[in-house]
XYZ file of C-alpha atoms in Angstrom:
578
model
C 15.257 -1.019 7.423
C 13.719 2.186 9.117
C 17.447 3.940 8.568
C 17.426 2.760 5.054
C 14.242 4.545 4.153
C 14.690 7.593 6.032
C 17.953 7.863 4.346
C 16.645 7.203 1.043
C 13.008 9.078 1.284
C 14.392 12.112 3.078
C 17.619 12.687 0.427
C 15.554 15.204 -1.478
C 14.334 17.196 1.666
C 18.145 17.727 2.559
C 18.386 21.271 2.235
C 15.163 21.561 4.519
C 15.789 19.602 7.491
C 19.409 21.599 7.517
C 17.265 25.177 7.572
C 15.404 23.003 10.359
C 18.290 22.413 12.589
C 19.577 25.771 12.218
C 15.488 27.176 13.579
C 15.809 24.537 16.094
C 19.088 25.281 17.214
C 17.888 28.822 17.513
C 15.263 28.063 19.435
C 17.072 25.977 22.183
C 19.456 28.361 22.552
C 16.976 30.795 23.042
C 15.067 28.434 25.655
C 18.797 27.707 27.362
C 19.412 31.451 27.758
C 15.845 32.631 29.595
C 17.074 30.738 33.115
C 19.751 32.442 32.952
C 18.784 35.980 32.903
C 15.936 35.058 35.585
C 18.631 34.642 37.227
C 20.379 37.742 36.626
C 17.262 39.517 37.676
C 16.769 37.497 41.070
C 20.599 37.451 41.882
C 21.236 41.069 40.690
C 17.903 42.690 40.330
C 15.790 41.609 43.726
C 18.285 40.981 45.935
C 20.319 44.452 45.475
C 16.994 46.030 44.482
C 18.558 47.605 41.327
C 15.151 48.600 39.581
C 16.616 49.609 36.234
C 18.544 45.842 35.956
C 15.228 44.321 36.271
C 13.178 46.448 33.694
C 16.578 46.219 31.250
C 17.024 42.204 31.804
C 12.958 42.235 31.426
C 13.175 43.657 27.813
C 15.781 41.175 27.058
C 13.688 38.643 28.122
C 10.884 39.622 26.391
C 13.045 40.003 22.956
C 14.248 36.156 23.418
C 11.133 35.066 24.140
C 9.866 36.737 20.474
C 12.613 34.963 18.927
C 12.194 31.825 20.407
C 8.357 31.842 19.626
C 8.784 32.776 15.920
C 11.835 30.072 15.430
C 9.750 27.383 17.423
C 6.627 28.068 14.787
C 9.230 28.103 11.703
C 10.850 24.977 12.780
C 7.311 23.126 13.344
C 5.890 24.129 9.807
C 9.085 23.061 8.462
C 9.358 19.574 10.435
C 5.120 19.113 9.891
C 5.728 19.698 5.902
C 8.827 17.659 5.730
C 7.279 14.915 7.252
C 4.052 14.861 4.991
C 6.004 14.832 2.038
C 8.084 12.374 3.326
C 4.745 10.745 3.900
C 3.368 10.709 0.731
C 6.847 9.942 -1.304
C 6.562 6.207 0.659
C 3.559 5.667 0.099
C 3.621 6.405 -3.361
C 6.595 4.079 -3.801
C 5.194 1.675 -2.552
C 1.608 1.569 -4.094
C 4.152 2.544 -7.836
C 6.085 -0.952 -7.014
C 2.477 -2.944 -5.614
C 1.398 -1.971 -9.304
C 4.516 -3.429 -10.863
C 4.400 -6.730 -9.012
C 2.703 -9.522 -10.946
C -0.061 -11.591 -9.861
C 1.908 -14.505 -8.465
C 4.309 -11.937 -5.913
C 0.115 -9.985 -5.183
C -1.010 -13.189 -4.385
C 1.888 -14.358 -2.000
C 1.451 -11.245 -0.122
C -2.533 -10.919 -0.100
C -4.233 -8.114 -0.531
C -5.137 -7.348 3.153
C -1.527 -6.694 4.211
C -0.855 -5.095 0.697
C -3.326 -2.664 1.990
C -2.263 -2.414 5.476
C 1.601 -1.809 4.640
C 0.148 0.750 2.163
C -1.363 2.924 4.513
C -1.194 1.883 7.884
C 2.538 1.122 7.897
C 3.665 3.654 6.346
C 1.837 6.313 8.398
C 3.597 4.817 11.386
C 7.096 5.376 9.747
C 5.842 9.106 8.682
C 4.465 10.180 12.211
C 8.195 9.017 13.839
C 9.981 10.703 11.234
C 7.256 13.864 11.966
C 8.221 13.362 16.070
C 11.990 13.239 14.918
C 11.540 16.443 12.532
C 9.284 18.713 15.401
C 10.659 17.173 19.207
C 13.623 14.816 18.582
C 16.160 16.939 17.107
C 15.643 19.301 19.231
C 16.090 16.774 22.067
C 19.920 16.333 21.928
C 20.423 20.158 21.490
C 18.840 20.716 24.957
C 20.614 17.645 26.338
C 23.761 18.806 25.403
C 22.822 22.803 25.937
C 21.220 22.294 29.442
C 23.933 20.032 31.175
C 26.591 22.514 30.237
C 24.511 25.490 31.019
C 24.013 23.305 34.056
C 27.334 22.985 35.241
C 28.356 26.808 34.100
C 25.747 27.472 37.051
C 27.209 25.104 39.908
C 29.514 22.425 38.953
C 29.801 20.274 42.425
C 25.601 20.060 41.938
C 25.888 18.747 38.073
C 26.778 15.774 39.854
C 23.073 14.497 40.339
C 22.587 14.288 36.436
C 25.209 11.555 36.533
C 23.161 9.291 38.453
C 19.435 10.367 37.366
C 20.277 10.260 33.398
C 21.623 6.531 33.700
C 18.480 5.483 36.154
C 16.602 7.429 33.744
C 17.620 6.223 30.375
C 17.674 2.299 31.862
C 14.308 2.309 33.108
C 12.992 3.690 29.548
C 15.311 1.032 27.771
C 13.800 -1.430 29.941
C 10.414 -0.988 29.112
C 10.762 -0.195 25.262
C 12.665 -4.135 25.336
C 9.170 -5.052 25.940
C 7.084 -3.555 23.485
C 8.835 -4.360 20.390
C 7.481 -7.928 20.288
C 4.040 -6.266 20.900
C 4.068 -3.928 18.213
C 5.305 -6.742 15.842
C 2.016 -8.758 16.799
C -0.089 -5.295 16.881
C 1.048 -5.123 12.911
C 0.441 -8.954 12.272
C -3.111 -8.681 13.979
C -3.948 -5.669 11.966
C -3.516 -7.551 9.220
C -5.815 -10.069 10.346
C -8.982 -7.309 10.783
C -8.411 -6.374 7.732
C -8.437 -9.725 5.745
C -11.498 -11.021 8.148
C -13.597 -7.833 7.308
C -12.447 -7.526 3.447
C -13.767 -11.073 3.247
C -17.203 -10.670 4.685
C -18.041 -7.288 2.852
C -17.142 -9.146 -0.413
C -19.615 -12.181 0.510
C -22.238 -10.442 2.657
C -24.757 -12.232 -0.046
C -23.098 -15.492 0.379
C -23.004 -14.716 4.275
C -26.863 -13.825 4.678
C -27.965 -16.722 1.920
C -26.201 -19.164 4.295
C -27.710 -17.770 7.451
C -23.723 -17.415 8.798
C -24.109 -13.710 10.095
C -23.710 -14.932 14.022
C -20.203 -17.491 13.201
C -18.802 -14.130 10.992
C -19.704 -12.244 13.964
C -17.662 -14.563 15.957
C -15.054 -14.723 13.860
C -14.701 -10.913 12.988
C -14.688 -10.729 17.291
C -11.728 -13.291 17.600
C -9.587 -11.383 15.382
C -11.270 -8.136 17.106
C -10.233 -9.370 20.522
C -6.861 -10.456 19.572
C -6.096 -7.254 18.516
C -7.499 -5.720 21.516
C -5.172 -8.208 23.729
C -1.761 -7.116 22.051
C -2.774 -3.376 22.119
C -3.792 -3.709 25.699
C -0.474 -4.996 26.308
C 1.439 -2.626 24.278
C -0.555 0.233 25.979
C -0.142 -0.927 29.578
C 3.929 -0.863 29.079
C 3.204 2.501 27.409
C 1.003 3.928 30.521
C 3.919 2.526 32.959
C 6.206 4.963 30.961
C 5.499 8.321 31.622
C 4.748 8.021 35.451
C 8.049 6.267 35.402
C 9.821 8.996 33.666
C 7.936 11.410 35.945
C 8.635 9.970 39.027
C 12.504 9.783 38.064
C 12.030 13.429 37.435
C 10.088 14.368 40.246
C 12.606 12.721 42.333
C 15.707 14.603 41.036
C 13.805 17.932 41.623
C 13.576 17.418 45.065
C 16.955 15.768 45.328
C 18.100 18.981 43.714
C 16.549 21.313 46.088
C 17.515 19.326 48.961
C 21.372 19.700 47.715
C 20.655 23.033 46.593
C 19.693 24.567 49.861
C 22.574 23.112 51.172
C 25.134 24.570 48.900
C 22.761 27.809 49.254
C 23.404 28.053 53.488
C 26.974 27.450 52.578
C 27.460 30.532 50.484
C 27.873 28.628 47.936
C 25.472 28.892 45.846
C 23.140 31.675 45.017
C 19.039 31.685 45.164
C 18.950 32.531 41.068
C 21.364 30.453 40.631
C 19.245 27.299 42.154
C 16.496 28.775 40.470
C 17.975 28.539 36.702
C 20.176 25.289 37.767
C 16.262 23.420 38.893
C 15.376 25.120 35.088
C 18.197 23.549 32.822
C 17.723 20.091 34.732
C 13.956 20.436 33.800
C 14.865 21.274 30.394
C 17.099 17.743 30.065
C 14.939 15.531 31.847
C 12.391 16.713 29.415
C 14.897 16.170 26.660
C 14.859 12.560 27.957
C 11.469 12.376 28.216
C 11.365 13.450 24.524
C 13.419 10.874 23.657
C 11.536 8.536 25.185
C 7.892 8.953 23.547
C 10.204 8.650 20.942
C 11.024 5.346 22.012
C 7.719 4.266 22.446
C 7.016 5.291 18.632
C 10.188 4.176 16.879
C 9.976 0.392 17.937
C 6.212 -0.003 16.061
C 7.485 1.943 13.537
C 11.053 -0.071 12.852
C 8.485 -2.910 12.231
C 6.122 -1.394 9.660
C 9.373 0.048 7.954
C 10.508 -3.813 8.039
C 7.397 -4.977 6.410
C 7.299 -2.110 3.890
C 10.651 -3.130 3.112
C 9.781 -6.803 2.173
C 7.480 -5.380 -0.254
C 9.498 -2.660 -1.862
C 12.974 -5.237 -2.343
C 10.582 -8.073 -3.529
C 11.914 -8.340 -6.954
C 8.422 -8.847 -9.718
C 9.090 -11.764 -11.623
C 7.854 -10.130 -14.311
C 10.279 -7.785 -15.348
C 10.551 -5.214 -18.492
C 13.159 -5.971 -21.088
C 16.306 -4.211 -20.747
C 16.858 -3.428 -24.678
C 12.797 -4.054 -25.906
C 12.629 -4.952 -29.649
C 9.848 -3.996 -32.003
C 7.591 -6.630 -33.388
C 8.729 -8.482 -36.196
C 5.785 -10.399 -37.593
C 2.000 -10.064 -38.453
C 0.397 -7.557 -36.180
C -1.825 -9.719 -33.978
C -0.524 -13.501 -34.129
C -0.069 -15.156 -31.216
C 2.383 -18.382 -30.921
C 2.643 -20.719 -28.225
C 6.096 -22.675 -28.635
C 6.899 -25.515 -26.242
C 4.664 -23.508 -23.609
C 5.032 -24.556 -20.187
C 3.805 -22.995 -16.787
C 4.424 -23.823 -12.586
C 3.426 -21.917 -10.145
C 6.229 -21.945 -7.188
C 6.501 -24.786 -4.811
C 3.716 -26.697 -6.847
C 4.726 -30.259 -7.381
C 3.063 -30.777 -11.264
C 3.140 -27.931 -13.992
C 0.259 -26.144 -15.016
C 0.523 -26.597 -18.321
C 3.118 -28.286 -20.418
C 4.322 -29.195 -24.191
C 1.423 -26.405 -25.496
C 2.359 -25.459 -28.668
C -0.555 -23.167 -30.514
C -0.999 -20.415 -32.977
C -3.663 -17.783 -33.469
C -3.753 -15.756 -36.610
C -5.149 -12.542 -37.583
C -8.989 -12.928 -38.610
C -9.448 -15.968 -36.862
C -11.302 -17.302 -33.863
C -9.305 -19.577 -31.636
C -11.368 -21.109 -28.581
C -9.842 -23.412 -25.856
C -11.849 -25.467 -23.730
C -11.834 -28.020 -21.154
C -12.824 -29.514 -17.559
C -12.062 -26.996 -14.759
C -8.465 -27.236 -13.841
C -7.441 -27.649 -17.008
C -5.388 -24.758 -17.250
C -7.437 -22.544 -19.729
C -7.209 -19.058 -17.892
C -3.356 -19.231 -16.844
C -2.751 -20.151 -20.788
C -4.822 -17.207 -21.808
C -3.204 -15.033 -18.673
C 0.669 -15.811 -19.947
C -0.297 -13.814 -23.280
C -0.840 -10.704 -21.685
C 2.308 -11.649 -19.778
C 0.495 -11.682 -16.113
C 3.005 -14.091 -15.706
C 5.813 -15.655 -17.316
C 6.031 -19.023 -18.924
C 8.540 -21.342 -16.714
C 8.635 -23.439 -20.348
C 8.533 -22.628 -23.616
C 8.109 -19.120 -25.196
C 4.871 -16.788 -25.794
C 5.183 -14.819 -29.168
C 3.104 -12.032 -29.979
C 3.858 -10.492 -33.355
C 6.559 -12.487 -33.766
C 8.579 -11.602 -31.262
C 9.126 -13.116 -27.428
C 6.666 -11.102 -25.067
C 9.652 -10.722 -22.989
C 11.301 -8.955 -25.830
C 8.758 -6.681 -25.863
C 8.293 -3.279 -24.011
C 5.134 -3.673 -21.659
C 3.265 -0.764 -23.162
C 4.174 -2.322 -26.820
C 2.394 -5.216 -25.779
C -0.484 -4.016 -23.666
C -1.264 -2.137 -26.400
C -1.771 -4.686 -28.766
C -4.306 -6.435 -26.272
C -7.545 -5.984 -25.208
C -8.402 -8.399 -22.087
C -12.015 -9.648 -20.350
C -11.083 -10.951 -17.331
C -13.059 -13.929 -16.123
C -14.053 -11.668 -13.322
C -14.773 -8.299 -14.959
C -13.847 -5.532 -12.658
C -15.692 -2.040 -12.760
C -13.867 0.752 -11.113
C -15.639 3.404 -9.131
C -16.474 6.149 -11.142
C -19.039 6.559 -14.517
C -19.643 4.277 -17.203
C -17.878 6.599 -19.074
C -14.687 6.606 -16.594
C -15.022 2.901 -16.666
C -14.846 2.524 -20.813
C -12.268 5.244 -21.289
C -9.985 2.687 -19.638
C -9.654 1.175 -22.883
C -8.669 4.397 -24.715
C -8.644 7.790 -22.818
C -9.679 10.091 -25.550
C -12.703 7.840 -26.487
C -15.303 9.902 -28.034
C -19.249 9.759 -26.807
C -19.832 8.205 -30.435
C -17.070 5.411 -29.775
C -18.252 4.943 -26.513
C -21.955 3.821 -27.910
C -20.584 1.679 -30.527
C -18.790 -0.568 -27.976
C -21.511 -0.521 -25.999
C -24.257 -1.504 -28.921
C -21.835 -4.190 -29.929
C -21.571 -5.311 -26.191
C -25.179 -5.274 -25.953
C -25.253 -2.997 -23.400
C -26.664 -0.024 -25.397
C -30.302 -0.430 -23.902
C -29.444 -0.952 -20.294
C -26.859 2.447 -20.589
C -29.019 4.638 -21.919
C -32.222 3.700 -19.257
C -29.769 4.299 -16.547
C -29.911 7.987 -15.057
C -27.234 9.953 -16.946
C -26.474 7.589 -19.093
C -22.419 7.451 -19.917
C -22.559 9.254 -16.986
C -24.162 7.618 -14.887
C -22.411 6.416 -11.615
C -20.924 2.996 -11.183
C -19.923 1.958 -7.515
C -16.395 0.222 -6.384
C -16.479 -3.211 -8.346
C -19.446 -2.609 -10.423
C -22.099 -3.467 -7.420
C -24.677 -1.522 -8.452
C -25.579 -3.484 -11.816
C -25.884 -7.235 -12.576
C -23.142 -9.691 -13.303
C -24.187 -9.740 -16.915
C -24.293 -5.924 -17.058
C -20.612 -5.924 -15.635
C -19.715 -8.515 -18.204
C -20.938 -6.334 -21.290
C -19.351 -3.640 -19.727
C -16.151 -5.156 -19.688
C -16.427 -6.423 -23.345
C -17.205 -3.122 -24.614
C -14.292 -1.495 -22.587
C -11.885 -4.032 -24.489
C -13.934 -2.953 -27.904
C -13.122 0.726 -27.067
C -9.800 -0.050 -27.581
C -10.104 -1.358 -31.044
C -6.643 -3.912 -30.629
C -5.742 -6.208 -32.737
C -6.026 -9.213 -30.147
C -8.691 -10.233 -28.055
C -8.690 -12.107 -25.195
C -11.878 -12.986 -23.544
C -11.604 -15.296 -20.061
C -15.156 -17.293 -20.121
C -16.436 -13.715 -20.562
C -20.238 -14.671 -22.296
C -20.952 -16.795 -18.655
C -23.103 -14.906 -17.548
C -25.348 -13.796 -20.486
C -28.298 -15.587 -21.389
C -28.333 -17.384 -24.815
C -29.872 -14.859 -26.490
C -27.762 -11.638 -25.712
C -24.508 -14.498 -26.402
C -25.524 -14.756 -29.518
C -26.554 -11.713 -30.560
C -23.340 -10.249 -29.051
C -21.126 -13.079 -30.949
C -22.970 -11.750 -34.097
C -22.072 -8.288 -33.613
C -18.917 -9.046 -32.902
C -17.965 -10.901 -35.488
C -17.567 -7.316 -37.746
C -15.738 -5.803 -35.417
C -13.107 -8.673 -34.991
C -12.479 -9.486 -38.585
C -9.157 -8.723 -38.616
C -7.865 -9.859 -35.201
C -6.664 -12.224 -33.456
C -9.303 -13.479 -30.964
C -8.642 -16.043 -28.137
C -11.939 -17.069 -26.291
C -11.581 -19.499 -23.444
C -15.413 -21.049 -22.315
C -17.235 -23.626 -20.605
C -20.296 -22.881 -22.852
C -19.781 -25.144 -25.971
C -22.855 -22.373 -27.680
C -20.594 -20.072 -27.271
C -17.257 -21.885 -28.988
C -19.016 -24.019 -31.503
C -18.659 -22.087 -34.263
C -15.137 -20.598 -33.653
C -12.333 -21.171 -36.955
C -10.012 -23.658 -34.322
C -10.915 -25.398 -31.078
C -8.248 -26.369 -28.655
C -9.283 -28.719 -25.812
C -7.230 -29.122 -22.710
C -6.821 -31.877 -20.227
C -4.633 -31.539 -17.555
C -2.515 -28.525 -19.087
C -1.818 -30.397 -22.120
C -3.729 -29.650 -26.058
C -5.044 -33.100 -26.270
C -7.267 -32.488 -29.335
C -8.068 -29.318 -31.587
C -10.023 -28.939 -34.530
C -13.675 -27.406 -35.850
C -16.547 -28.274 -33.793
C -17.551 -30.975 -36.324
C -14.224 -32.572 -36.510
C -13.727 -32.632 -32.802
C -17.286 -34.307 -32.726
C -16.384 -36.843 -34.772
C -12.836 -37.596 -33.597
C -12.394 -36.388 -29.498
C -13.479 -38.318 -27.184
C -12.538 -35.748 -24.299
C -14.894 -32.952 -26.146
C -17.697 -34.696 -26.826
C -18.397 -35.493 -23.252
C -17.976 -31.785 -22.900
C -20.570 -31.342 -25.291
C -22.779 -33.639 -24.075
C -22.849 -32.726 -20.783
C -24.401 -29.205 -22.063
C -26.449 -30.570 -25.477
C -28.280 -33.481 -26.751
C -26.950 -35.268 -29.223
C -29.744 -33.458 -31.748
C -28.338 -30.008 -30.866
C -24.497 -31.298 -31.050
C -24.997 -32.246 -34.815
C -26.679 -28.912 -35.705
C-alpha cells in the first residue's frame, strides 16, 4: 500500500524529484571526488613536497566543496518541499473521501481512528517519503559511487566490503523483522488514547456528576501505559540499531587499517591512497547506515499507509448518480414507497413496509416509543443513508436519481443533536446560505426565538461560539440550529425531536412563528413531545419500524391505541381532549 500511494501522490511532483536526482547526483559526485584529490595532495603534494600541487589541488578542492554545498542546499529545499506537498495532497484526500463516506462506513470506522489516520498516519508516510526525498536517494548513489571509487583506489583491499556489507545489511534486517509488529500495535494503541481521551472531554460533566474522575484516570493510564509498553519496545530495538551499525563500522575501519598498513609496507599501496580508500568506505557504510534509519521509519510507516488505505478504497455506500435527473414533481413532496431500512449484520430491519407522503404546505409529524425507528426514517430523506427496501422520492423523483447538491438543496435539516461549529453566530448561520444578509440572519433568528439571547451576547452575530456550541445552553444550540435551517429558506424541513429542549413556552411561541414561514413546505417533524405534534395536518405513529396508525391528533385519540398511551404518559386525559 505505501508503493501505491507514493506512486499515486508523488505523479504530479515528477518533474521535481527528477531535478532532485540530478542535484543529488551532483552532490555525491562531488562528495566521491574530495578523497580523491586529498589524496593527490598527500601522495603528490607532501610526500614530493611540490608546493604549487598543493595550493593548485587546494583551489580545486575548495571549488568542489562550493558546488557540493550549494547542490546539497538545492536538493534539500527541493526534497523538504516535495515532501510537504506530498504531505498535504494525502491528507487532503483523505479528509475529501472521510467527507464523502456516509454515516454507516463513519461509524464502522469511529471517529478516533478517523482522526488518527488523518493526521497521525499520514504524517508518518510524509516524513519517510521526506527521509527518501533528502538522505535515501542519495544513499544508493554513494553506495554505488564509493565502492567503485573504492576499488579504483586498491582493488585486493575492496575485498573487506564483501564481508562487512552482508554482516552489515543482516544485522539491520534482523532487527527491523522485529519492529514491524511493534509499530502495528504502536498505531492500534494510538488509536486507543485517542478514543479514551475524546470520550472523557465530551462527558467531563457526566464524569464529575458521577464522581468517576479517579476510574477515568485509571482508565486513560491503562491505555497510557499500553502505549508506553509497545513504544518502549519499539524504541529499545531502535536504540540496539545504531550502536550495532556503529560497531560494524567501527570494526571495518580498523580492519581496514590493519590490511592497509600491510599493503602500505609492501609497496603496495600508498599513504593517500589508504587515506581516501578509509574515506569512500566511510562514505558507504554511512550509505548503509542511511538506509537503515530508513528502515527503522519505513516499517511504521508501511502500516499507517495500510490503514490510510482501508479508508481511502472503502467504497461509501452512498454513492452519486452516474446520469442525475432533474425533479419531476411538486417542489417539496416527499414519498415513502415500500420503505425499508437494515443496518449491516443486524438480524431485524429497521423499518419495513413504510409507505408515506408529505405534501407541500403541510405538517407531517411521526412519533413513537424509542426504538421505533423515527430518526433513521427522517435520516433516509436527506439520503444519510440508503433505503435497503423500498424507494425515497423527493420531488418526484428517486433520491438516488438525484444529484447530491440537487437534493441538499431542497432540504433544510435539525439534527437531533444540533451541532455548532467553531466560529461566530454568524459563521454558524451562514451555513445555511453563504451570502445571508445581517437582515436575514435576524429574521431566522426572531423566528427561532433566539433574537433576545443574540443580541445580549457580546458582539452579537458576531459573537464567538466555541467547538460544538459549548459555550451556550442546549436550548440556545437548538434555536440556533433551527434558525440556521430557516436561513436557508428550502422547501422541506426536517426537524429530528428538535423543540426537546425548549420549555413550553418558547415551543410554542416558536411553532407559531413558524407556521408563516413554512406555509408552503413540506415539513417533517419527528418528537417525543405530543405539545409539540398535536396540532400537526398528519400524524404517523411507529412501532417497531412499521406506520401502525396515522391520522389528526383527534382521530388518533379516538381510534390508536398505541398513541394514546403516548399521550397519556405526557397529559391528562383533560389536556388530551383540548
Amino acid at each position: 500500500m505505501l508503493v501505491r500511494l507514493l506512486r499515486e501522490q508523488l505523479r504530479p511532483y515528477v518533474g521535481a524529484v527528477v531535478v532532485l536526482l540530478v542535484f543529488q547526483l551532483a552532490q555525491v559526485l562531488a562528495t566521491l571526488y574530495l578523497p580523491s584529490l586529498n589524496a593527490r595532495i598527500i601522495d603528490r603534494g607532501v610526500t614530493e613536497g611540490n608546493t604549487s600541487l598543493i595550493w593548485s589541488t587546494g583551489w580545486v578542492m575548495l571549488a568542489v566543496s562550493l558546488g557540493q554545498v550549494l547542490t546539497a542546499v538545492a536538493a534539500t529545499y527541493i526534497g523538504a518541499r516535495t515532501a510537504m506537498r506530498f504531505g498535504r495532497d494525502l491528507r487532503r484526500r483523505v479528509f475529501v473521501h472521510v467527507t464523502e463516506l456516509s454515516a454507516r462506513e463513519v461509524a464502522r470506522f469511529g471517529a478516533p481512528t478517523l482522526i488518527t489516520r488523518t493526521t497521525n498516519d499520514v504524517q508518518q508516510v510524509t516524513m519517510v517519503v521526506y527521509m527518501t526525498m533528502v538522505f535515501s536517494l542519495m544513499a544508493p548513489i554513494m553506495l554505488v559511487g564509493g565502492a567503485v571509487m573504492a576499488m579504483r583506489e586498491d582493488v585486493p583491499l575492496s575485498a573487506v566490503l564483501l564481508v562487512v556489507i552482508p554482516v552489515l545489511a543482516g544485522a539491520i534486517g534482523l532487527v527491523v523483522r522485529q519492529m514491524v509488529p511493534y509499530f502495528r500495535q504502536m498505531q492500534e494503541r494510538i488509536d486507543k488514547v485517542n478514543a479514551v481521551l475524546r470520550e472523557q472531554i465530551a462527558g467531563m460533566r457526566v464524569i464529575r456528576a458521577f464522581v468517576r474522575e479517579s476510574r477515568e484516570s485509571q482508565r486513560f493510564g491503562q491505555a497510557n501505559d499500553d502505549l508506553y509498553e509497545v513504544s518502549l519496545g519499539a524504541g529499545r530495538l531502535m536504540a540496539l540499531m545504531f550502536p550495532l551499525v556503529m560497531l560494524i563500522m567501527n570494526l571495518s575501519s580498523l580492519a581496514i587499517m590493519w590490511f592497509g598498513g600491510q599493503r602500505i609496507a609492501s609497496g603496495g599501496m600508498a599513504v593517500g591512497q589508504l587515506t581516501a580508500f578509509v574515506t569512500y568506505v566511510m562514505y558507504i557504510l554511512m550509505a548503509v547506515m542511511f538506509s537503515s534509519m530508513m528502515f527503522v521509519m519505513v516499517p511504521r510507516a508501511m502500516v499507517a499507509a495500510g490503514r490510510i488505505g482501508e479508508v481511502v478504497d472503502t467504497v461509501p455506500t452512498v454513492l452519486p448518480p452516474h446520469d442525475p435527473v432533474a425533479p419531476t414533481g411538486p417542489r417539496g413532496l416527499v414519498e415513502l414507497v415500500g420503505l425499508g431500512f437494515r443496518y449491516p449484520g443486524a438480524e431485524h430491519p429497521v423499518l419495513g413496509g413504510i409507505t408515506l407522503r408529505a405534501e407541500p404546505g403541510q405538517t407531517t409529524a411521526v412519533v413513537g416509543a424509542t426504538g421505533s425507528g423515527k430518526t433513521t426514517l427522517l435520516n433516509l430523506v436527506p439520503r444519510l443513508y440508503d433505503a435497503t427496501e423500498g424507494t425515497v422520492r423527493v420531488s418526484g423523483t428517486d433520491v438516488r436519481d438525484l444529484a447530491p447538491e440537487v437534493l441538499w438543496n431542497q432540504i433544510g435539516l435539525v439534527p437531533q443533536r444540533p451541532y455548532l461549529f467553531s466560529g461566530t453566530v454568524r459563521s454558524n448561520l451562514q451555513y445555511g446560505k453563504e451570502d445571508a444578509t445581517d437582515d436575514e440572519l435576524w429574521h431566522a433568528l426572531g423566528v427561532a426565538q433566539a433574537r433576545d439571547f443574540v443580541a445580549a451576547l457580546d458582539g452579537g452575530l458576531d459573537a464567538e461560539i466555541t467547538q460544538g456550541g459549548t459555550n451556550v445552553s442546549g436550548g440556545q444550540r437548538q434555536r440556533l440550529a433551527i434558525a440556521r435551517a430557516l436561513v436557508r429558506r428550502p422547501s422541506i424541513y426536517l426537524f429530528d425531536d428538535s423543540f426537546s429542549a425548549l420549555d413550553y413556552a418558547t415551543d410554542a411561541a416558536l411553532r407559531q412563528a413558524l407556521a408563516p414561514e413554512t406555509r408552503e413546505a413540506t415539513v417533517i417533524i419527528v418528537a417525543q413531545r405530543v405539545a409539540t405534534i398535536r396540532y400537526a395536518d398528519r400524524i404517523v405513529v411507529l412501532d417497531d419500524g412499521q406506520v401502525v396508525d396515522s391520522g389528526t391528533h383527534a382521530e388518533l385519540m379516538a381510534s390508536s391505541a398505541t398513541y394514546q398511551e403516548i399521550v397519556y404518559s405526557q397529559l391528562s386525559a383533560a389536556e388530551a381532549a383540548q
